[in-house]
Short mmCIF file of C-alpha atoms in Angstrom, two decimals:
data_model
loop_
_atom_site.label_atom_id
_atom_site.label_comp_id
_atom_site.label_asym_id
_atom_site.label_seq_id
_atom_site.Cartn_x
_atom_site.Cartn_y
_atom_site.Cartn_z
CA UNK A 21 -7.54 -0.85 1.14
CA UNK A 22 -8.16 0.61 4.62
CA UNK A 23 -10.97 -1.40 5.06
CA UNK A 24 -9.04 -5.02 5.05
CA UNK A 25 -7.98 -3.85 8.66
CA UNK A 26 -11.40 -4.10 9.77
CA UNK A 27 -12.10 -7.28 7.13
CA UNK A 28 -8.96 -9.01 9.37
CA UNK A 29 -10.47 -8.15 12.88
CA UNK A 30 -13.96 -9.76 11.73
CA UNK A 31 -12.30 -12.92 9.95
CA UNK A 32 -9.97 -13.23 13.06
CA UNK A 33 -12.97 -13.70 15.63
CA UNK A 34 -13.21 -17.02 17.40
CA UNK A 35 -12.98 -20.64 15.53
CA UNK A 36 -16.29 -20.67 13.72
CA UNK A 37 -16.50 -20.53 10.03
CA UNK A 38 -17.57 -17.27 9.15
CA UNK A 39 -19.15 -16.21 5.42
CA UNK A 40 -18.03 -13.47 2.93
CA UNK A 41 -19.52 -11.80 0.08
CA UNK A 42 -17.88 -10.77 -3.07
CA UNK A 43 -18.52 -9.69 -6.54
CA UNK A 44 -18.40 -12.29 -8.62
CA UNK A 45 -19.87 -10.70 -12.08
CA UNK A 46 -20.46 -6.81 -12.94
CA UNK A 47 -21.84 -4.25 -14.97
CA UNK A 48 -22.03 -0.69 -15.05
CA UNK A 49 -20.92 1.57 -11.92
CA UNK A 50 -17.78 2.96 -13.76
CA UNK A 51 -14.10 1.97 -12.62
CA UNK A 52 -14.61 -0.33 -9.71
CA UNK A 53 -11.73 -1.17 -6.86
CA UNK A 54 -10.83 -4.60 -6.90
CA UNK A 55 -10.31 -7.05 -4.02
CA UNK A 56 -13.86 -5.99 -2.50
CA UNK A 57 -15.05 -8.23 0.72
CA UNK A 58 -17.74 -8.07 2.78
CA UNK A 59 -17.24 -10.56 5.73
CA UNK A 60 -19.88 -11.49 8.56
CA UNK A 61 -18.41 -13.63 11.89
CA UNK A 62 -20.04 -16.52 13.54
CA UNK A 63 -22.02 -13.55 15.54
CA UNK A 64 -23.08 -11.72 12.85
CA UNK A 65 -20.17 -8.65 13.23
CA UNK A 66 -19.91 -7.19 9.53
CA UNK A 67 -16.60 -5.99 8.39
CA UNK A 68 -15.72 -4.29 4.81
CA UNK A 69 -17.81 -2.92 2.16
CA UNK A 70 -19.13 -3.55 -1.65
CA UNK A 71 -19.23 -0.71 -4.01
CA UNK A 72 -19.17 1.79 -1.78
CA UNK A 73 -21.57 0.56 0.30
CA UNK A 74 -24.59 1.15 -2.53
CA UNK A 75 -25.55 -2.63 -1.89
CA UNK A 76 -25.37 -2.56 2.03
CA UNK A 77 -28.74 -3.88 2.86
CA UNK A 78 -28.84 -7.01 0.31
CA UNK A 79 -25.15 -7.55 1.31
CA UNK A 80 -25.38 -7.77 4.54
CA UNK A 81 -28.55 -9.93 4.54
CA UNK A 82 -26.46 -12.29 2.08
CA UNK A 83 -23.91 -12.56 4.24
CA UNK A 84 -25.20 -13.62 7.56
CA UNK A 85 -27.64 -16.28 5.57
CA UNK A 86 -24.20 -17.45 3.83
CA UNK A 87 -22.74 -18.37 6.84
CA UNK A 88 -24.95 -21.47 6.66
CA UNK A 89 -24.72 -22.34 2.84
CA UNK A 90 -23.46 -20.51 -0.39
CA UNK A 91 -25.32 -18.18 -2.28
CA UNK A 92 -25.77 -16.53 -5.15
CA UNK A 93 -27.76 -13.15 -5.57
CA UNK A 94 -28.41 -10.48 -8.32
CA UNK A 95 -28.97 -7.05 -7.53
CA UNK A 96 -28.96 -3.89 -9.27
CA UNK A 97 -28.36 -0.49 -8.10
CA UNK A 98 -30.50 2.70 -9.84
CA UNK A 99 -28.37 5.96 -11.58
CA UNK A 100 -29.15 8.43 -8.28
CA UNK A 101 -28.12 5.65 -5.68
CA UNK A 102 -25.39 4.51 -7.18
CA UNK A 103 -24.02 8.12 -7.90
CA UNK A 104 -24.60 9.01 -4.02
CA UNK A 105 -22.73 6.34 -3.23
CA UNK A 106 -19.41 7.62 -5.04
CA UNK A 107 -19.95 5.54 -8.01
CA UNK A 108 -19.70 6.56 -11.61
CA UNK A 109 -23.44 5.31 -12.96
CA UNK A 110 -25.88 2.79 -12.30
CA UNK A 111 -24.97 -0.71 -12.53
CA UNK A 112 -26.22 -4.31 -11.64
CA UNK A 113 -23.73 -7.33 -9.86
CA UNK A 114 -23.81 -10.69 -9.05
CA UNK A 115 -23.06 -11.36 -5.60
CA UNK A 116 -21.39 -14.48 -4.01
CA UNK A 117 -21.72 -15.32 -0.36
CA UNK A 118 -20.24 -18.23 1.00
CA UNK A 119 -18.90 -19.58 4.19
CA UNK A 120 -15.19 -19.67 4.89
CA UNK A 121 -13.80 -22.39 7.05
CA UNK A 122 -11.54 -20.95 10.43
CA UNK A 123 -8.01 -22.00 9.03
CA UNK A 124 -8.38 -20.04 5.55
CA UNK A 125 -10.03 -17.04 7.38
CA UNK A 126 -7.25 -17.24 10.23
CA UNK A 127 -4.57 -17.38 7.28
CA UNK A 128 -6.24 -14.16 5.59
CA UNK A 129 -6.81 -12.07 8.64
CA UNK A 130 -2.77 -12.71 9.39
CA UNK A 131 -1.49 -11.69 6.05
CA UNK A 132 -4.19 -8.39 6.03
CA UNK A 133 -2.77 -7.47 9.60
CA UNK A 134 0.89 -8.05 8.32
CA UNK A 135 0.65 -6.40 5.24
CA UNK A 136 1.42 -9.36 2.77
CA UNK A 137 -0.07 -10.44 -0.05
CA UNK A 138 -2.87 -12.40 -0.01
CA UNK A 139 -5.19 -14.27 -2.21
CA UNK A 140 -8.85 -15.87 -1.67
CA UNK A 141 -9.79 -18.64 -4.27
CA UNK A 142 -13.30 -20.03 -4.22
CA UNK A 143 -15.40 -21.99 -6.64
CA UNK A 144 -17.93 -19.98 -8.67
CA UNK A 145 -20.74 -21.73 -6.85
CA UNK A 146 -19.08 -20.90 -3.35
CA UNK A 147 -18.69 -24.63 -2.36
CA UNK A 148 -15.01 -24.41 -1.90
CA UNK A 149 -12.56 -22.28 -0.92
CA UNK A 150 -8.42 -21.70 -0.02
CA UNK A 151 -6.31 -18.76 0.75
CA UNK A 152 -2.75 -18.44 -0.34
CA UNK A 153 -0.74 -15.94 1.28
CA UNK A 154 2.67 -14.98 2.18
CA UNK A 155 5.07 -12.86 0.16
CA UNK A 156 5.45 -15.48 -2.32
CA UNK A 157 2.04 -16.83 -1.90
CA UNK A 158 3.62 -19.94 -0.53
CA UNK A 159 0.98 -20.81 2.08
CA UNK A 160 -2.14 -22.48 1.33
CA UNK A 161 -5.07 -22.94 3.65
CA UNK A 162 -8.27 -24.73 2.60
CA UNK A 163 -8.90 -26.91 -0.78
CA UNK A 164 -11.25 -26.13 -3.79
CA UNK A 165 -11.88 -30.28 -3.72
CA UNK A 166 -8.75 -31.74 -5.67
CA UNK A 167 -4.99 -31.61 -5.27
CA UNK A 168 -4.41 -30.49 -8.86
CA UNK A 169 -7.33 -27.86 -8.92
CA UNK A 170 -5.16 -26.57 -5.78
CA UNK A 171 -2.20 -26.66 -7.65
CA UNK A 172 -3.24 -25.26 -10.96
CA UNK A 173 -5.18 -22.09 -8.52
CA UNK A 174 -2.12 -21.65 -6.68
CA UNK A 175 -0.06 -21.27 -9.89
CA UNK A 176 -2.61 -18.76 -11.41
CA UNK A 177 -2.24 -16.67 -8.17
CA UNK A 178 1.45 -16.44 -8.36
CA UNK A 179 1.28 -15.23 -12.09
CA UNK A 180 -1.24 -12.62 -11.30
CA UNK A 181 1.36 -11.25 -8.38
CA UNK A 182 3.82 -10.57 -10.45
CA UNK A 183 1.43 -7.50 -11.80
CA UNK A 184 1.94 -6.07 -8.58
CA UNK A 185 -1.45 -5.29 -7.91
CA UNK A 186 -4.86 -5.73 -6.36
CA UNK A 187 -6.95 -8.36 -8.81
CA UNK A 188 -10.60 -9.41 -9.04
CA UNK A 189 -10.84 -12.20 -11.49
CA UNK A 190 -13.32 -15.09 -12.40
CA UNK A 191 -11.77 -17.78 -14.27
CA UNK A 192 -11.65 -21.62 -15.72
CA UNK A 193 -9.26 -23.35 -14.89
CA UNK A 194 -7.50 -26.08 -17.46
CA UNK A 195 -9.03 -28.93 -14.49
CA UNK A 196 -12.42 -26.98 -15.90
CA UNK A 197 -13.07 -25.07 -12.21
CA UNK A 198 -14.57 -22.11 -12.55
CA UNK A 199 -13.37 -19.91 -9.83
CA UNK A 200 -13.31 -16.30 -8.31
CA UNK A 201 -10.00 -15.15 -7.34
CA UNK A 202 -9.14 -12.09 -5.40
CA UNK A 203 -5.59 -11.16 -4.98
CA UNK A 204 -4.77 -8.12 -2.51
CA UNK A 205 -1.12 -6.82 -3.19
CA UNK A 206 0.41 -4.34 -0.50
CA UNK A 207 0.26 -0.85 -1.80
CA UNK A 208 3.42 0.02 -4.11
CA UNK A 209 6.16 1.69 -2.70
CA UNK A 210 8.00 3.88 -5.56
CA UNK A 211 11.60 5.22 -4.51
CA UNK A 212 12.95 7.73 -6.74
CA UNK A 213 16.65 8.51 -7.18
CA UNK A 214 17.46 12.04 -8.20
CA UNK A 215 16.03 15.61 -6.84
CA UNK A 216 14.10 18.16 -9.49
CA UNK A 217 10.77 18.86 -10.82
CA UNK A 218 10.07 15.15 -12.22
CA UNK A 219 10.76 13.90 -8.70
CA UNK A 220 8.31 16.37 -7.20
CA UNK A 221 5.78 15.29 -9.77
CA UNK A 222 6.28 11.75 -9.43
CA UNK A 223 5.42 12.38 -5.83
CA UNK A 224 2.54 14.24 -6.43
CA UNK A 225 1.35 11.54 -8.98
CA UNK A 226 2.08 8.70 -6.45
CA UNK A 227 -0.44 10.25 -3.85
CA UNK A 228 -2.95 10.27 -6.40
CA UNK A 229 -2.57 6.80 -6.65
CA UNK A 230 -2.18 6.09 -2.81
CA UNK A 231 1.11 4.83 -3.35
CA UNK A 232 4.10 5.29 -1.14
CA UNK A 233 6.64 7.60 -2.25
CA UNK A 234 10.18 8.56 -1.17
CA UNK A 235 13.38 10.08 -2.44
CA UNK A 236 16.81 8.02 -2.00
CA UNK A 237 19.35 10.71 -2.12
CA UNK A 238 22.77 8.30 -2.11
CA UNK A 239 23.41 5.10 -3.59
CA UNK A 240 23.13 3.57 -0.02
CA UNK A 241 19.81 4.76 0.76
CA UNK A 242 18.78 3.54 -2.68
CA UNK A 243 20.48 0.01 -2.66
CA UNK A 244 19.40 -0.70 0.69
CA UNK A 245 15.63 0.04 -0.46
CA UNK A 246 15.90 -1.65 -4.03
CA UNK A 247 17.28 -4.71 -1.67
CA UNK A 248 13.83 -4.53 0.03
CA UNK A 249 11.30 -4.62 -2.82
CA UNK A 250 8.61 -6.63 -3.42
CA UNK A 251 6.70 -7.57 -6.54
CA UNK A 252 4.76 -4.34 -6.27
CA UNK A 253 7.73 -1.58 -5.76
CA UNK A 254 8.89 0.78 -8.10
CA UNK A 255 12.49 2.36 -8.98
CA UNK A 256 12.68 5.30 -10.75
CA UNK A 257 16.28 6.57 -11.13
CA UNK A 258 16.38 10.21 -12.46
CA UNK A 259 20.08 10.61 -11.86
CA UNK A 260 22.97 10.02 -14.34
CA UNK A 261 25.79 9.70 -12.13
CA UNK A 262 27.36 6.01 -13.10
CA UNK A 263 27.53 5.35 -9.26
CA UNK A 264 24.15 4.28 -9.39
CA UNK A 265 24.63 1.31 -11.92
CA UNK A 266 25.10 -0.44 -8.48
CA UNK A 267 21.76 0.42 -7.60
CA UNK A 268 19.94 -1.14 -10.80
CA UNK A 269 22.71 -4.35 -10.49
CA UNK A 270 21.17 -4.82 -7.05
CA UNK A 271 17.51 -4.60 -8.42
CA UNK A 272 18.22 -6.68 -10.98
CA UNK A 273 19.25 -9.42 -8.41
CA UNK A 274 15.59 -9.20 -6.66
CA UNK A 275 11.96 -7.90 -7.25
CA UNK A 276 10.31 -4.85 -8.46
CA UNK A 277 9.93 -2.57 -11.67
CA UNK A 278 12.96 -0.75 -12.44
CA UNK A 279 12.99 2.20 -14.75
CA UNK A 280 15.66 4.81 -15.83
CA UNK A 281 15.12 8.41 -17.49
CA UNK A 282 17.84 9.80 -19.76
CA UNK A 283 18.35 10.32 -23.28
CA UNK A 284 19.24 7.26 -25.73
CA UNK A 285 22.85 7.82 -25.54
CA UNK A 286 22.55 8.33 -21.52
CA UNK A 287 20.72 4.72 -21.84
CA UNK A 288 23.15 3.14 -23.86
CA UNK A 289 26.02 3.98 -22.17
CA UNK A 290 24.50 2.74 -18.93
CA UNK A 291 24.01 -0.50 -20.76
CA UNK A 292 27.73 -0.95 -21.86
CA UNK A 293 28.83 -0.22 -18.42
CA UNK A 294 26.40 -2.98 -16.60
CA UNK A 295 27.16 -5.69 -19.45
CA UNK A 296 30.90 -5.01 -18.72
CA UNK A 297 29.99 -5.32 -14.95
CA UNK A 298 28.74 -8.66 -15.61
CA UNK A 299 25.18 -8.14 -15.93
CA UNK A 300 23.46 -10.36 -18.50
CA UNK A 301 21.34 -9.22 -21.81
CA UNK A 302 18.38 -11.20 -20.17
CA UNK A 303 18.50 -9.50 -16.88
CA UNK A 304 18.95 -5.86 -18.71
CA UNK A 305 15.65 -6.33 -20.20
CA UNK A 306 14.32 -5.67 -17.08
CA UNK A 307 15.34 -1.92 -17.31
CA UNK A 308 12.43 -0.13 -18.21
CA UNK A 309 14.90 2.74 -20.30
CA UNK A 310 14.01 5.35 -21.27
CA UNK A 311 10.97 5.18 -18.76
CA UNK A 312 7.63 5.63 -19.77
CA UNK A 313 4.97 5.56 -22.55
CA UNK A 314 5.52 7.62 -25.24
CA UNK A 315 2.59 10.26 -24.42
CA UNK A 316 4.28 13.28 -25.85
CA UNK A 317 5.33 14.75 -22.16
CA UNK A 318 7.06 18.14 -22.43
CA UNK A 319 6.20 18.99 -18.66
CA UNK A 320 7.40 17.15 -15.38
CA UNK A 321 3.88 17.06 -14.37
CA UNK A 322 3.15 15.23 -17.90
CA UNK A 323 6.39 12.98 -17.77
CA UNK A 324 5.40 11.68 -14.18
CA UNK A 325 2.02 10.47 -16.06
CA UNK A 326 3.76 8.60 -18.43
CA UNK A 327 6.36 6.79 -15.99
CA UNK A 328 3.28 6.23 -14.08
CA UNK A 329 1.58 4.59 -16.97
CA UNK A 330 4.18 2.60 -17.81
CA UNK A 331 4.19 0.94 -14.55
CA UNK A 332 0.69 0.11 -14.43
CA UNK A 333 1.00 -1.02 -17.89
CA UNK A 334 3.99 -3.59 -17.15
CA UNK A 335 2.02 -4.45 -13.85
CA UNK A 336 -1.17 -5.67 -15.83
CA UNK A 337 0.07 -7.19 -18.57
CA UNK A 338 -1.08 -4.60 -21.22
CA UNK A 339 0.19 -3.10 -24.06
CA UNK A 340 -1.00 0.31 -24.09
CA UNK A 341 -3.57 1.68 -26.30
CA UNK A 342 -6.67 3.85 -26.56
CA UNK A 343 -9.38 2.58 -25.19
CA UNK A 344 -11.48 3.71 -28.53
CA UNK A 345 -9.99 1.00 -30.36
CA UNK A 346 -9.21 -1.63 -27.35
CA UNK A 347 -11.15 -4.66 -27.62
CA UNK A 348 -12.63 -6.34 -24.30
CA UNK A 349 -14.36 -5.09 -21.52
CA UNK A 350 -13.35 -1.41 -20.05
CA UNK A 351 -11.31 -1.46 -16.78
CA UNK A 352 -11.03 -5.24 -16.91
#
């Protein structure tokens, strides 16, 4: 989210506590980006945005009031106002405003500025918060009140990091705490190895998602890129040259989504080569190949959609199915 740069500036102001406003629950509005945050500094300066600004007045007032004490409000946006703000339809939201101590605020500001993963976990009544930051979310500032609750919250957030995507969730921890979790993950980088129409379509599809996409034409380029992968990053191997097996071996020692295009015969041959090179069956299971969902894709553009679709499904921990037959909230 581009607003996070502005949020980081406000969070970093001074040593006084500031307040944040977040979406605790919502219904309607259509698809809404997770990780939305409005912050008010000690002097009342605001940064960030909620629901495309459709609740600006109420959210701003809540942010300024929340510098003194936590508060929860219900807010509704009518159809015309929602559509004017760029939302799909009318809806309602439960907004949580709460103070944020200087230490976790600074930790979030530094993480946003550095482009590393960051999470803010807060009791649903706004009474306590902790920030968890760093590439592996190892750094914790603040507390939810008890060490056992803090540890469980940190473990839950680290599990969410494996999805490689920004997430907003309200969960009840095993310790009994009802918490709001916002996890911000840097924009994924997709490395495409191999030329052609599918590569072009993947770059276009990544652009629509706001991802960074680029090609690696040599083994050395691809190997260096994959060695630096985070959990959010994606390799799509289009080239069938056995020389690129080395890139997969590097990827299997690290992080990210590893996908390889090719027929089942190509996949089987690659698998045998990797086994012969000492790669274990468990590690081989991380390679998604033939990469993509079974959508009946025929064209390069359709193939790109199927590949990106599998990446999204894996990141969210979903087994893809039609929304019409799926159970549970849409977009949750």
